[in-house]
mmCIF file of C-alpha atoms in Angstrom:
data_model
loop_
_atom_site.group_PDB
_atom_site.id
_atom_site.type_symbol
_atom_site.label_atom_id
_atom_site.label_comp_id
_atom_site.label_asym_id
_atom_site.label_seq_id
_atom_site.Cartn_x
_atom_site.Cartn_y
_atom_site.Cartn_z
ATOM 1 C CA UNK A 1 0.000 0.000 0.000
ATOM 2 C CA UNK A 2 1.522 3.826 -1.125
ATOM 3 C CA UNK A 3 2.630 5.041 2.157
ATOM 4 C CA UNK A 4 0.405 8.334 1.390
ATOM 5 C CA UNK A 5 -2.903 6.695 1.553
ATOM 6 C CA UNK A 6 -2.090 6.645 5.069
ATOM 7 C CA UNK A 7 0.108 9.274 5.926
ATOM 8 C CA UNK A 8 -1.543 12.542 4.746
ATOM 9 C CA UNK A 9 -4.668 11.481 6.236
ATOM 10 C CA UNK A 10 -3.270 12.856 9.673
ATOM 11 C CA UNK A 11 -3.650 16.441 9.118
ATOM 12 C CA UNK A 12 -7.261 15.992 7.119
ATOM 13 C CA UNK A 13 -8.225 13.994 10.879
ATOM 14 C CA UNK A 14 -6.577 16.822 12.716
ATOM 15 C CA UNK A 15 -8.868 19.553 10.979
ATOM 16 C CA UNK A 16 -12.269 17.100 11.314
ATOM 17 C CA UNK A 17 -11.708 16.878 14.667
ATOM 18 C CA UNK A 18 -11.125 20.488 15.672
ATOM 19 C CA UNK A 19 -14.222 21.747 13.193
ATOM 20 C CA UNK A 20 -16.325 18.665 13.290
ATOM 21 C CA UNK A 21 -19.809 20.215 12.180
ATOM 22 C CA UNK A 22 -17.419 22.478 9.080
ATOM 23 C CA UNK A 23 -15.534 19.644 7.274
ATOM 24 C CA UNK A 24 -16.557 16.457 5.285
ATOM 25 C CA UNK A 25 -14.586 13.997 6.357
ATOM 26 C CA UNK A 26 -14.413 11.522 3.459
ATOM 27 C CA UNK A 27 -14.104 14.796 0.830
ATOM 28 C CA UNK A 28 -11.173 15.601 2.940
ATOM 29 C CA UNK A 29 -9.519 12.303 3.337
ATOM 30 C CA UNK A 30 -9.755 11.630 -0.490
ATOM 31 C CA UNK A 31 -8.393 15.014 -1.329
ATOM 32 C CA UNK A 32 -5.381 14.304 0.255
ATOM 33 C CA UNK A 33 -5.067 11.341 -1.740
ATOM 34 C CA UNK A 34 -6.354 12.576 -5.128
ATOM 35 C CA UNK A 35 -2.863 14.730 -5.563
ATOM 36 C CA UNK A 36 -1.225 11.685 -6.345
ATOM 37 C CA UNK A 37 -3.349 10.003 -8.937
ATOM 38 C CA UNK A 38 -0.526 10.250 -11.173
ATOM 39 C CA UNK A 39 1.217 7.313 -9.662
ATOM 40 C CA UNK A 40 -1.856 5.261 -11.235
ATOM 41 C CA UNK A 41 -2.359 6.809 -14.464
ATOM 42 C CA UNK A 42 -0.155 8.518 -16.946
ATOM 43 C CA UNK A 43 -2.453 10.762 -17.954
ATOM 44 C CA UNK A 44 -2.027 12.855 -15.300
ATOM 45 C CA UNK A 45 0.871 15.331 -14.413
ATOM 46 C CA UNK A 46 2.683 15.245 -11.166
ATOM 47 C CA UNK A 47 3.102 19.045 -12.077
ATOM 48 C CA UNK A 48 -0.252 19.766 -12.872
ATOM 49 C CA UNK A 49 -1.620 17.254 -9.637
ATOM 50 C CA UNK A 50 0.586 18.915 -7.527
ATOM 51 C CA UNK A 51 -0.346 22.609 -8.179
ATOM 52 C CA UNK A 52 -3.339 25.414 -6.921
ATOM 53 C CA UNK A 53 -4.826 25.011 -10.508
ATOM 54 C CA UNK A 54 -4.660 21.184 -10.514
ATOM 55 C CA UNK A 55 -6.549 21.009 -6.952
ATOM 56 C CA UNK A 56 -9.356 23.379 -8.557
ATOM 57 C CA UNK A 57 -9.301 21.793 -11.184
ATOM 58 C CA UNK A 58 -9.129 17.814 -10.798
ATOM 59 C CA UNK A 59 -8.879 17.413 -6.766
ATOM 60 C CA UNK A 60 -12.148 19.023 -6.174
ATOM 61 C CA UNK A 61 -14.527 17.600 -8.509
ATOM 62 C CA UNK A 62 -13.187 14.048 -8.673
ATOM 63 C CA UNK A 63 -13.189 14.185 -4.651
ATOM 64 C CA UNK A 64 -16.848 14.935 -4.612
ATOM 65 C CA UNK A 65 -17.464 12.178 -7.227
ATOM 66 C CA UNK A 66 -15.636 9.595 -5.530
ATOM 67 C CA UNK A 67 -16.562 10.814 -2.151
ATOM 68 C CA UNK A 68 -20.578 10.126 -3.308
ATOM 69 C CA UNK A 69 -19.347 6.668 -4.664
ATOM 70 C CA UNK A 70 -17.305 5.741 -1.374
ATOM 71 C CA UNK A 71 -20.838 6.326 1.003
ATOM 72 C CA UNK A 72 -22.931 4.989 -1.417
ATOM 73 C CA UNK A 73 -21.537 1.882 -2.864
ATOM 74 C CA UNK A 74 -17.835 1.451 -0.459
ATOM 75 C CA UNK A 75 -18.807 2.090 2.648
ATOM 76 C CA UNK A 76 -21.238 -0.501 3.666
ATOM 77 C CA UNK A 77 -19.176 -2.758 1.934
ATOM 78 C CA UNK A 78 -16.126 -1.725 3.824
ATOM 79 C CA UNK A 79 -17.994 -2.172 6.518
ATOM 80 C CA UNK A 80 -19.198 -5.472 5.932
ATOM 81 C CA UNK A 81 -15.775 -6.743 5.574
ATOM 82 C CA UNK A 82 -14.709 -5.884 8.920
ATOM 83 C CA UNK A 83 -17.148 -7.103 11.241
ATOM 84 C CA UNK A 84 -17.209 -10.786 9.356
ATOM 85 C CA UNK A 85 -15.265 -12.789 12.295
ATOM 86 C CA UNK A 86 -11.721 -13.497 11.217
ATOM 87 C CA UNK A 87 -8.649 -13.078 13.061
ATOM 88 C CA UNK A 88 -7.064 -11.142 9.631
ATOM 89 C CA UNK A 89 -9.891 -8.423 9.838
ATOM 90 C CA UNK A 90 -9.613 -7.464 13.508
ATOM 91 C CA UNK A 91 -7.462 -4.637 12.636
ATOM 92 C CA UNK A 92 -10.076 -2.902 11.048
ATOM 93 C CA UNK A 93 -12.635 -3.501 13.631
ATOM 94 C CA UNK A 94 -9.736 -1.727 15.753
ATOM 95 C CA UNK A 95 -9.384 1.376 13.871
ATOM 96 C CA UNK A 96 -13.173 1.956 13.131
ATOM 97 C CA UNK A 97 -13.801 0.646 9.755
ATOM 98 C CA UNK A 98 -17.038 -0.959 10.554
ATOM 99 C CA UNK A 99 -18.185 2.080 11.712
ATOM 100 C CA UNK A 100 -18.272 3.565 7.997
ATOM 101 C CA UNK A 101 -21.744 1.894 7.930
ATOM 102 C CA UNK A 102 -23.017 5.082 9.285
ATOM 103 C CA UNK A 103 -21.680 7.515 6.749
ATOM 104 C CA UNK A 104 -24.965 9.371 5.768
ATOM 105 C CA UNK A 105 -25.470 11.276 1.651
ATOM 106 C CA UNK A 106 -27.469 14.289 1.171
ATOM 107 C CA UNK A 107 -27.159 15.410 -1.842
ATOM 108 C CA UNK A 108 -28.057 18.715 -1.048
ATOM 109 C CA UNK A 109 -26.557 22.408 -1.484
ATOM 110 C CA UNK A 110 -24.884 22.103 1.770
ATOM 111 C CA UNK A 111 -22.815 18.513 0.874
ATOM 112 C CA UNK A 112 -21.423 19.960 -2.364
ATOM 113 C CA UNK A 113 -20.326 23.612 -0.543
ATOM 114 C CA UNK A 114 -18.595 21.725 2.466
ATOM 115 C CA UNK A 115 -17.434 18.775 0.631
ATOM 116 C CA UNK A 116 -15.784 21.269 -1.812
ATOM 117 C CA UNK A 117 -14.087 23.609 0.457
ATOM 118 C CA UNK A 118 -12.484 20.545 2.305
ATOM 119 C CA UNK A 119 -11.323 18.948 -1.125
ATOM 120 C CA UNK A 120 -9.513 22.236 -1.425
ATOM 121 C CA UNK A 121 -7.818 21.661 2.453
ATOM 122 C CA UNK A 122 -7.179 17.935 1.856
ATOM 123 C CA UNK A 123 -5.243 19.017 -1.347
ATOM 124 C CA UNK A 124 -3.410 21.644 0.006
ATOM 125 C CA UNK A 125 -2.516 19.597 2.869
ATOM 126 C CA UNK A 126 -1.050 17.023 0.440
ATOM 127 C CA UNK A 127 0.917 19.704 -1.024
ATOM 128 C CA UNK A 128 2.400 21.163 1.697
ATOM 129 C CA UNK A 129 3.406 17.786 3.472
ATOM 130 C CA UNK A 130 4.952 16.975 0.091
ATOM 131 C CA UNK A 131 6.963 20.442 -0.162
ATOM 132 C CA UNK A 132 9.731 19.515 2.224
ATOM 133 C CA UNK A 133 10.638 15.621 0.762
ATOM 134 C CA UNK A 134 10.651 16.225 -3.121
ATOM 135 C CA UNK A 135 13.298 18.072 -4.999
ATOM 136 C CA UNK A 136 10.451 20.220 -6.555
ATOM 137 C CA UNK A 137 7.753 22.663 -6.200
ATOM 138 C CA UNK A 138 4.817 22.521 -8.186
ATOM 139 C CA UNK A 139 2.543 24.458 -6.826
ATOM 140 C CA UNK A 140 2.405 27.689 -8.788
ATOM 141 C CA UNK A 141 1.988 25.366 -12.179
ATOM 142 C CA UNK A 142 2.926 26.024 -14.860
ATOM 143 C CA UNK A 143 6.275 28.044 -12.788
ATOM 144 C CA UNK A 144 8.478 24.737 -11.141
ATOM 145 C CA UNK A 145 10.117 25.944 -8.262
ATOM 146 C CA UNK A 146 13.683 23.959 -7.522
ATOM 147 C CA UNK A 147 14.197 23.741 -4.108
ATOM 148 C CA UNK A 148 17.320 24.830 -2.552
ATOM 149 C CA UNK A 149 19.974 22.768 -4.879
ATOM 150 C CA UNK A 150 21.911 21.631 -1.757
ATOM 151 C CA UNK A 151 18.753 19.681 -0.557
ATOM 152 C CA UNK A 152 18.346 18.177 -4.283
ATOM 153 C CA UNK A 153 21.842 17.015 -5.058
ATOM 154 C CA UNK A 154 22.615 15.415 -1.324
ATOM 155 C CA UNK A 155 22.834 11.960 -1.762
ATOM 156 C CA UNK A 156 23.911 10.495 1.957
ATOM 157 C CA UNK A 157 26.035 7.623 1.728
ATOM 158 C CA UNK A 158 26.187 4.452 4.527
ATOM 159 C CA UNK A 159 28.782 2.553 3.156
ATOM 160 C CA UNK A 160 28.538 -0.783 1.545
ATOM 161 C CA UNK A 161 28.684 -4.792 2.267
ATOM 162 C CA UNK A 162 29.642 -7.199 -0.068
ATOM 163 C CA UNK A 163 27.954 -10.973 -0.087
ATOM 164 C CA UNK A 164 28.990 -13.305 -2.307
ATOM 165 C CA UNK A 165 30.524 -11.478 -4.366
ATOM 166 C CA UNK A 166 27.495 -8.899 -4.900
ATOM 167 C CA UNK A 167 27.983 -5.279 -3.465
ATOM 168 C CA UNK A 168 25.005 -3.863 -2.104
ATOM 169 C CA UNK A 169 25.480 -0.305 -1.367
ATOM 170 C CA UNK A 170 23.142 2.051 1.413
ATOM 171 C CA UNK A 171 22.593 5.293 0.202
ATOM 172 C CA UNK A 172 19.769 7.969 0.136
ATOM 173 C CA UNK A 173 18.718 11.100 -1.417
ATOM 174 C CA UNK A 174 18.211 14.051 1.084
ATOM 175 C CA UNK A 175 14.777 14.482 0.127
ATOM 176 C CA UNK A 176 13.991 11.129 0.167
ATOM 177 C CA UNK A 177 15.570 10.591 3.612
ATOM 178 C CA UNK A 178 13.013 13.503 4.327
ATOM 179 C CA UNK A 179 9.664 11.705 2.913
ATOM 180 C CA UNK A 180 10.552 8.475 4.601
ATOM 181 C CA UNK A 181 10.759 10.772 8.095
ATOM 182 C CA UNK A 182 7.538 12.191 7.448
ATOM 183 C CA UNK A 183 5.820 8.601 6.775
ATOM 184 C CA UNK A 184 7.441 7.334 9.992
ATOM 185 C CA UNK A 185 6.044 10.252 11.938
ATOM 186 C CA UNK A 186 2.470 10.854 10.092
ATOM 187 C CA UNK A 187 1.734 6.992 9.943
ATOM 188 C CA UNK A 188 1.369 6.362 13.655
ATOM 189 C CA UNK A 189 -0.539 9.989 14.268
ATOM 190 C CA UNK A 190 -2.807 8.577 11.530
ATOM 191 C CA UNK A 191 -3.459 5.363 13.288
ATOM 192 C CA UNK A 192 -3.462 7.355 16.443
ATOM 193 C CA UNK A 193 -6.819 9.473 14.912
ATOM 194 C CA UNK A 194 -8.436 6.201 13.677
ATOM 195 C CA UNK A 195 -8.422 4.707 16.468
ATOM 196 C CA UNK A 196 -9.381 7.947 19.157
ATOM 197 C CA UNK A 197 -12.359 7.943 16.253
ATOM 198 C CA UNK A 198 -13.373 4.669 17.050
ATOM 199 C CA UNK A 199 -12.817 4.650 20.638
ATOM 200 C CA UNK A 200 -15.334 7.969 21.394
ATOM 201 C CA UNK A 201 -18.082 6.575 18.294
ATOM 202 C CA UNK A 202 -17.213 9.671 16.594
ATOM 203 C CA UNK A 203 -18.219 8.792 13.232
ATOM 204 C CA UNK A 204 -21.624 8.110 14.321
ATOM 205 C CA UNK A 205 -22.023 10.962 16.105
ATOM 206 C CA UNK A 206 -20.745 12.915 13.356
ATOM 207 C CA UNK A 207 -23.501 11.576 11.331
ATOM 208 C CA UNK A 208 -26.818 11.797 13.963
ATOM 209 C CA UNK A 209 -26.760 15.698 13.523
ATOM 210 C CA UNK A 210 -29.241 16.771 12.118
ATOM 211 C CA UNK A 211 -27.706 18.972 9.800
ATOM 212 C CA UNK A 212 -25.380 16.234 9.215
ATOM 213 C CA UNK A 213 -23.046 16.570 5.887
ATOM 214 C CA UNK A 214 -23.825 12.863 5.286
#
């Protein structure tokens, strides 16, 4: 699994659970995903993706599509998954899957307006988590910012062993070294927010309000 479908979920949970009644949580969770589409298809541009225009653009609309999809058709499924009784699916009990069940869709003025604003965040979020681990800056498309060229061109070396005649060698980009940092340190908040979530019924509380996004 791509480290980022976990990773830059943190700061979209973060944001839900400080403004709980303001965001969508799915449209924000898949906008911080949608950024890097262009790992599955060619036809996207990490430029374009990666940029203010691309998250107006492409984030924003396919985020509300998908996010309509995931409650209506993903969701219970998801959730039927994890409460079938086998040892393998216990970690999704654990971090609330089976609670998706009470995701709620009204397709009203009010989903699209919220649902689009957090798109936007969930983008930028991805963005700006991605700024600091990749040798360039694309978010003022079609201008490609370089980052400092000392960051770009470190490469850190660890040496090198040699079995059986094969020499493996450890070494790293800088801003690779940096993106692996962030996973290690996003991963575990992310599990952290799935599973506070699940431990204080969160999602369906989210979801009883009457003027409930879903």
């Amino acid at each position: 699994m791509p480290s980022f479908l976990i990773s830059h979920q943190a700061p979209a949970f973060l944001i839900k659970l400080k403004y709980p009644k303001k965001i969508d949580l799915v449209a924000i969770c898949i906008g911080t995903i949608i950024p890097d589409l262009n790992l599955f298809s060619s036809i996207l541009n990490r430029n374009f993706t990666h940029s203010f225009i691309g998250i107006i653009i492409v984030t924003v609309p396919l985020t509300i599509f998908l996010s309509i999809m995931f409650i209506k058709y993903l969701s219970p499924l998801i959730s039927w998954i994890s409460v079938q009784k086998y040892f393998i699916l216990k970690p999704l009990r654990f971090f609330g899957l089976d609670d998706l069940k009470y995701l709620k869709l009204q397709l009203n003025k009010k989903f699209f307006l919220i649902a689009s604003y957090s798109a936007l965040l969930g983008g930028l979020a991805h963005i700006l988590l991605d700024m600091p681990s990749h040798p360039h800056i694309q978010f003022f498309y079609p201008i490609i910012i370089e980052v400092p060229i000392l960051i770009e061109n470190i490469n850190l070396y660890f040496g090198s062993i040699t079995i059986f005649n094969i020499q493996i060698t450890f070494e790293i980009m800088l801003y690779s070294l940096i993106r692996r940092i962030w996973d290690l340190v996003l991963i575990p908040i992310t599990l952290y927010f799935l599973r506070y979530i699940k431990k204080h019924n969160l999602i369906q509380k989210w979801n009883s309000y009457d003027e409930a996004i879903h």
